Coordinates of C-alpha atoms in Angstrom, one line a residue:
M25 CA -13.5 14.8 16.7
T26 CA -10.5 12.6 15.1
G27 CA -12.9 9.7 15.4
L28 CA -15.5 11.7 13.3
F29 CA -12.8 12.7 10.4
L30 CA -11.4 9.1 10.2
G31 CA -14.9 8.1 10.1
F32 CA -15.8 10.2 7.1
L33 CA -13.1 9.3 5.2
L34 CA -13.7 5.4 5.9
G35 CA -17.5 5.8 4.8
F36 CA -16.9 7.8 1.8
I37 CA -13.9 5.3 0.7
M38 CA -16.0 2.5 1.2
Q39 CA -18.8 3.4 -0.6
R40 CA -17.0 4.9 -3.7
G41 CA -15.1 1.8 -3.4
R42 CA -17.7 -0.7 -3.1
F43 CA -15.6 -2.1 -0.4
C44 CA -18.1 -5.0 0.7
M45 CA -16.0 -7.4 2.7
A46 CA -19.2 -9.7 3.1
G47 CA -19.6 -9.8 -0.7
G48 CA -15.8 -10.6 -1.0
L49 CA -15.7 -13.6 1.0
R50 CA -18.9 -14.9 -0.9
D51 CA -17.0 -14.2 -4.1
L52 CA -14.5 -16.1 -2.9
Y53 CA -16.5 -18.9 -2.4
L54 CA -18.8 -18.8 -5.6
F55 CA -16.8 -17.3 -8.1
R56 CA -13.5 -18.2 -6.7
D57 CA -12.6 -14.4 -6.9
G58 CA -10.1 -13.7 -4.5
R59 CA -9.9 -10.1 -5.3
M60 CA -11.3 -8.6 -2.0
T61 CA -9.9 -11.2 0.1
L62 CA -6.7 -9.9 -1.1
A63 CA -7.8 -6.5 -0.5
I64 CA -8.6 -7.3 3.3
L65 CA -5.1 -8.8 3.7
I66 CA -3.4 -5.7 2.5
I67 CA -5.3 -3.7 4.9
I68 CA -4.1 -5.9 7.8
T69 CA -0.3 -5.9 6.6
L70 CA -0.4 -2.2 6.1
Q71 CA -1.9 -1.7 9.8
S72 CA 0.2 -4.5 11.3
I73 CA 3.6 -2.7 10.0
G74 CA 2.8 0.7 11.6
L75 CA 1.1 -0.5 14.7
F76 CA 4.2 -2.3 15.9
A77 CA 6.3 0.8 15.0
F78 CA 3.8 2.9 16.7
V79 CA 4.1 1.1 19.8
A80 CA 7.7 1.0 19.8
L81 CA 7.4 4.7 19.7
G82 CA 4.9 5.1 22.4
W83 CA 2.4 6.3 19.9
A84 CA -0.2 3.6 20.2
K85 CA -1.0 0.7 23.0
L86 CA -1.9 -3.1 22.5
P87 CA -5.2 -4.2 24.0
G88 CA -4.6 -7.0 26.5
G89 CA -7.3 -9.6 28.3
D90 CA -7.6 -12.8 27.6
F91 CA -8.6 -15.3 24.8
R92 CA -12.3 -16.3 24.6
W93 CA -12.1 -19.1 22.4
L94 CA -15.7 -20.4 22.8
A95 CA -17.2 -17.1 22.3
T96 CA -15.1 -16.5 19.6
L97 CA -15.9 -19.4 17.5
V98 CA -19.7 -19.4 18.4
G99 CA -20.1 -15.4 17.8
G100 CA -17.8 -15.8 14.7
V101 CA -20.0 -18.7 12.8
T102 CA -23.3 -16.3 14.2
F103 CA -21.9 -13.4 12.6
G104 CA -21.3 -15.0 9.4
I105 CA -24.7 -16.4 9.1
G106 CA -25.7 -13.2 9.6
M107 CA -23.8 -11.6 7.4
G108 CA -24.8 -14.0 4.5
L109 CA -28.6 -13.6 5.3
A110 CA -28.3 -9.7 5.9
G111 CA -25.9 -9.4 2.5
S112 CA -23.2 -7.2 4.2
C113 CA -21.4 -7.2 7.2
S114 CA -22.0 -4.6 9.7
T115 CA -20.2 -1.7 8.3
G116 CA -21.3 -2.2 4.8
A117 CA -25.1 -2.1 6.0
Y118 CA -23.9 1.5 7.5
Y119 CA -22.8 2.5 4.5
R120 CA -25.3 0.8 2.1
A121 CA -28.1 2.4 4.6
A122 CA -26.4 6.1 3.5
E123 CA -27.2 5.1 0.2
G124 CA -31.1 4.4 0.8
L125 CA -31.3 0.7 0.9
A126 CA -34.0 0.0 2.9
G127 CA -32.6 -3.5 3.5
S128 CA -29.7 -2.2 4.8
M129 CA -31.4 0.4 7.0
I130 CA -33.4 -2.8 8.5
A131 CA -30.1 -4.8 8.8
V132 CA -28.6 -1.7 11.0
V133 CA -31.6 -1.7 13.3
G134 CA -31.4 -5.4 13.8
F135 CA -27.6 -4.9 14.7
V136 CA -27.7 -1.8 16.9
V137 CA -30.9 -3.6 18.9
A138 CA -28.5 -6.8 19.3
S139 CA -25.8 -5.0 19.9
W140 CA -27.4 -3.6 23.1
Y141 CA -29.1 -6.6 24.3
I142 CA -26.1 -8.9 24.4
R143 CA -24.2 -6.3 26.7
Q144 CA -26.9 -5.9 28.9
P145 CA -27.7 -8.2 32.1
G146 CA -30.1 -10.3 30.6
G147 CA -28.1 -10.9 27.6
K148 CA -25.0 -11.6 29.8
Q149 CA -26.6 -14.0 31.9
L150 CA -28.0 -16.1 29.0
F151 CA -24.6 -16.4 27.0
A152 CA -22.5 -17.0 30.0
P153 CA -21.6 -20.4 29.4
I154 CA -20.2 -19.6 26.1
N155 CA -18.1 -16.3 27.4
G156 CA -17.1 -18.5 30.3
P157 CA -13.9 -20.6 28.8
A158 CA -10.9 -19.1 28.0
L159 CA -7.0 -19.0 27.6
P160 CA -4.9 -16.4 29.0
D161 CA -2.7 -15.4 26.1
A162 CA -4.6 -13.3 24.1
S163 CA -1.9 -12.8 21.4
L164 CA 0.7 -14.8 19.3
M165 CA 3.5 -12.8 21.1
Q166 CA 2.2 -13.7 24.5
T167 CA 1.8 -17.5 24.1
F168 CA 5.5 -17.8 22.6
G169 CA 7.0 -14.7 24.0
M170 CA 8.4 -13.5 20.9
S171 CA 9.2 -10.2 19.1
P172 CA 6.3 -9.5 16.5
W173 CA 8.5 -8.2 13.9
P174 CA 9.1 -12.0 12.5
A175 CA 5.4 -12.3 12.2
V176 CA 4.9 -9.1 10.3
V177 CA 8.0 -9.6 8.2
L178 CA 6.2 -13.1 7.1
L179 CA 2.6 -11.4 6.5
T180 CA 4.2 -8.7 4.8
V181 CA 6.2 -11.2 2.1
L182 CA 3.0 -13.4 1.7
T183 CA 0.5 -10.3 1.0
G184 CA 3.1 -9.0 -1.3
W185 CA 3.7 -12.5 -3.1
L186 CA -0.3 -12.7 -3.5
V187 CA -1.1 -9.4 -4.7
W188 CA 2.1 -9.6 -7.1
R189 CA 0.7 -13.0 -8.5
H190 CA -2.7 -11.3 -8.9
L191 CA -1.6 -8.3 -10.6
K192 CA 0.4 -10.1 -13.2
R193 CA -2.5 -12.7 -14.0
K194 CA -4.0 -11.5 -17.5
S195 CA -7.1 -9.3 -16.8
F196 CA -9.9 -8.1 -19.6
P197 CA -11.0 -4.6 -19.7
V198 CA -14.3 -3.3 -18.4
P199 CA -16.3 -1.6 -20.5
Q200 CA -16.9 2.0 -19.1
P201 CA -19.4 4.4 -19.5
K202 CA -18.3 8.0 -21.0
P203 CA -17.2 10.3 -18.1
R204 CA -19.7 13.2 -17.4
K205 CA -17.0 14.6 -14.8
Q206 CA -13.4 15.8 -15.2
G207 CA -10.5 15.9 -13.2
L208 CA -10.7 14.9 -9.2
A209 CA -14.6 15.3 -9.4
H210 CA -14.6 12.2 -12.1
W211 CA -11.7 10.4 -9.7
L212 CA -14.0 11.2 -6.5
F213 CA -17.6 10.5 -7.4
E214 CA -17.3 8.9 -11.1
A215 CA -14.3 6.6 -11.9
R216 CA -14.4 2.8 -10.7
W217 CA -11.7 2.2 -8.1
H218 CA -9.6 -0.8 -7.9
P219 CA -10.4 -2.9 -4.5
F220 CA -6.7 -2.5 -3.7
V221 CA -6.4 1.2 -3.8
S222 CA -9.0 1.4 -1.4
A223 CA -7.5 -1.3 0.6
V224 CA -4.4 1.2 0.7
L225 CA -6.5 4.0 2.1
I226 CA -8.4 2.2 4.4
G227 CA -5.2 0.6 5.9
V228 CA -3.8 3.9 6.4
I229 CA -7.0 5.1 8.2
A230 CA -7.0 1.8 10.1
L231 CA -3.5 2.9 11.5
L232 CA -4.0 6.3 12.3
A233 CA -7.3 5.2 14.3
W234 CA -4.9 3.9 16.9
P235 CA -2.9 6.5 18.1
S236 CA -5.8 9.4 17.5
S237 CA -8.5 7.3 19.8
L238 CA -5.8 6.6 22.5
E239 CA -5.4 10.8 22.5
S240 CA -9.3 10.0 24.1
G241 CA -8.4 7.3 26.5
R242 CA -9.5 4.5 24.2
V243 CA -7.0 1.6 23.5
G244 CA -7.9 0.1 19.9
G245 CA -8.4 0.8 16.5
L246 CA -11.4 1.0 14.2
G247 CA -14.7 -0.7 15.8
I248 CA -18.6 0.0 15.3
S249 CA -20.2 -2.8 17.6
G250 CA -19.9 -1.1 21.3
P251 CA -21.1 2.6 19.8
S252 CA -23.9 0.6 18.0
A253 CA -25.1 -0.4 21.4
Q254 CA -24.4 3.1 22.9
L255 CA -26.7 4.4 20.2
F256 CA -29.6 2.4 21.1
S257 CA -29.3 3.7 24.7
L258 CA -28.9 7.2 23.5
I259 CA -32.0 6.4 21.3
T260 CA -34.3 4.7 24.6
E261 CA -32.9 6.3 27.6
G262 CA -30.9 9.4 26.6
K263 CA -27.5 8.0 28.1
T264 CA -24.8 10.4 26.3
G265 CA -22.0 7.3 26.2
F266 CA -22.1 7.7 22.5
F267 CA -20.2 10.6 22.2
G268 CA -16.8 9.4 22.3
W269 CA -14.4 8.7 19.7
A270 CA -15.9 5.8 18.7
G271 CA -19.3 7.3 18.6
Y272 CA -18.3 9.9 16.0
L273 CA -16.4 7.7 14.0
L274 CA -19.9 5.5 13.4
I275 CA -21.1 9.2 12.4
G276 CA -18.4 10.1 10.2
I277 CA -18.8 6.4 8.4
F278 CA -22.3 7.5 7.6
A279 CA -22.1 11.0 6.9
G280 CA -18.9 10.1 4.6
A281 CA -21.2 7.2 3.0
L282 CA -23.8 9.9 2.2
V283 CA -21.5 12.6 0.8
A284 CA -20.1 9.9 -1.7
A285 CA -23.6 8.3 -2.4
W286 CA -25.1 12.0 -3.3
G287 CA -22.0 12.9 -5.4
S288 CA -22.0 10.0 -7.3
Q289 CA -25.7 10.1 -7.8
E290 CA -26.5 6.7 -6.2
L291 CA -28.6 8.0 -3.0
R292 CA -32.2 7.2 -3.5
L293 CA -34.4 4.8 -1.5
R294 CA -34.5 1.2 -2.6
S295 CA -36.9 -1.2 -1.1
P296 CA -35.8 -5.1 -1.9
G297 CA -39.2 -6.2 -0.9
L298 CA -40.5 -7.6 2.3
P299 CA -39.0 -11.0 2.4
T300 CA -35.7 -9.6 2.2
M301 CA -36.0 -6.8 4.5
V302 CA -37.2 -9.7 7.4
K303 CA -33.8 -11.6 6.3
S304 CA -32.1 -8.4 6.7
L305 CA -33.5 -7.7 10.0
F306 CA -33.0 -11.5 11.4
G307 CA -29.3 -11.3 9.8
G308 CA -28.3 -7.9 11.2
G309 CA -29.8 -9.5 14.7
L310 CA -27.6 -12.5 14.3
M311 CA -24.4 -10.0 13.6
G312 CA -25.1 -7.8 16.6
I313 CA -24.9 -11.1 18.9
G314 CA -22.0 -12.7 17.0
S315 CA -20.0 -9.3 17.5
G316 CA -21.1 -9.2 21.0
L317 CA -19.8 -12.7 21.4
A318 CA -16.6 -12.5 19.6
G319 CA -15.3 -9.0 21.2
G320 CA -15.7 -7.4 17.8
C321 CA -17.6 -7.0 14.2
M322 CA -15.9 -7.5 10.9
L323 CA -14.4 -4.3 11.0
G324 CA -12.9 -4.5 14.8
N325 CA -11.7 -8.5 14.3
T326 CA -11.1 -9.4 10.7
I327 CA -9.5 -5.7 9.9
V328 CA -8.2 -4.7 13.5
N329 CA -7.7 -7.4 15.8
T330 CA -5.7 -9.4 13.3
A331 CA -3.2 -6.5 12.6
W332 CA -1.7 -7.2 16.2
F333 CA -1.9 -10.9 15.9
S334 CA -4.6 -11.5 18.5
W335 CA -6.0 -15.2 18.4
Q336 CA -9.4 -13.8 18.4
G337 CA -8.9 -11.9 15.4
W338 CA -7.4 -15.1 13.3
L339 CA -9.7 -17.4 14.7
F340 CA -13.0 -15.1 13.8
I341 CA -12.0 -15.3 10.1
P342 CA -12.4 -18.7 9.4
C343 CA -15.5 -18.7 11.6
I344 CA -17.4 -16.2 9.6
L345 CA -16.1 -17.8 6.6
L346 CA -18.1 -21.2 7.4
G347 CA -21.1 -19.1 8.5
S348 CA -21.3 -17.2 5.4
W349 CA -20.3 -20.2 3.1
L350 CA -23.4 -22.0 4.7
V351 CA -26.0 -19.3 3.8
S352 CA -24.5 -19.1 0.2
Y353 CA -24.5 -22.7 -0.1
F354 CA -28.2 -23.2 0.9
T355 CA -29.8 -19.9 -0.6
I356 CA -27.6 -19.9 -4.0
I357 CA -26.2 -23.2 -4.8
L358 CA -28.6 -25.5 -3.5
P359 CA -31.6 -23.7 -5.2
N360 CA -29.4 -23.5 -8.5
Q361 CA -28.7 -27.0 -8.2
S362 CA -32.4 -27.9 -8.2
N363 CA -33.2 -26.0 -11.0
K364 CA -30.6 -27.4 -13.0
T365 CA -31.9 -31.0 -12.2
K366 CA -35.8 -30.1 -12.7
E367 CA -35.0 -28.7 -16.1
A368 CA -32.6 -32.2 -16.8

């Protein structure tokens, strides 16, 4: 049940911290705001330091396999486009669905169905040409036959320097409403959380996921793409494979976000309208296809696979950036430019 506990904490923190990785990557492009990108880097760095220490102590194991570079490229761009259309990544869609956002609920449906389909014989056959090309080495250490620690030190120094640069910049106070709660209740359900605080907490959870999931025979960290596919099989066929460590993690994420939304009085049903709902469904489906091809979603690839310096994880990042930024350009920047031209 450790998956359920860690999932609950993760869902709670992401909801209360408004930790939207998709929005952060979009803001990097639209507003040159790199706070959320730095927060993601903090999670990767903390997890990397702890993970390789755990491996040395025998508390965790690293995944093996090869590097399906073409599937990662295509899957990453596809996931990024879906993320832009849905307005969140797959994990973000789950925690926003727990808040009552109908668009996110529809995105989750699309993600679950597509995640299931791409793992079926028909889906595998359809995407076989993309899944075929592979390189034998899955990680930086395998390719160069080196210790991970020089890379860990370099990543730590880079992250520390970037965070220091960001924190020393002059910031402007954000007006806050008068607190209605006091003490711990205020901090848990009312106070505004800094993205870096959320990142540290998520980094610890991501690290603990490795040894806790290993106890159940699973080699890996956080991830929701696989259990999302199993959720569809549970609903439609009654298959109980969903009830493993990763499945309980998924249940915990939803439950934690639900409690956080209820405690902060953000739990209410909201509908964005039919056009946005259709876009969210399509975006969720693309995220399901993309994560199936790339071997992981935003959580599994961007947060987890990068921590052990897998080529798949680090290639996935620029691919989702490309996909999400393309959507931002055609849906936000280009229409705004057209409106300004008409007004002139």
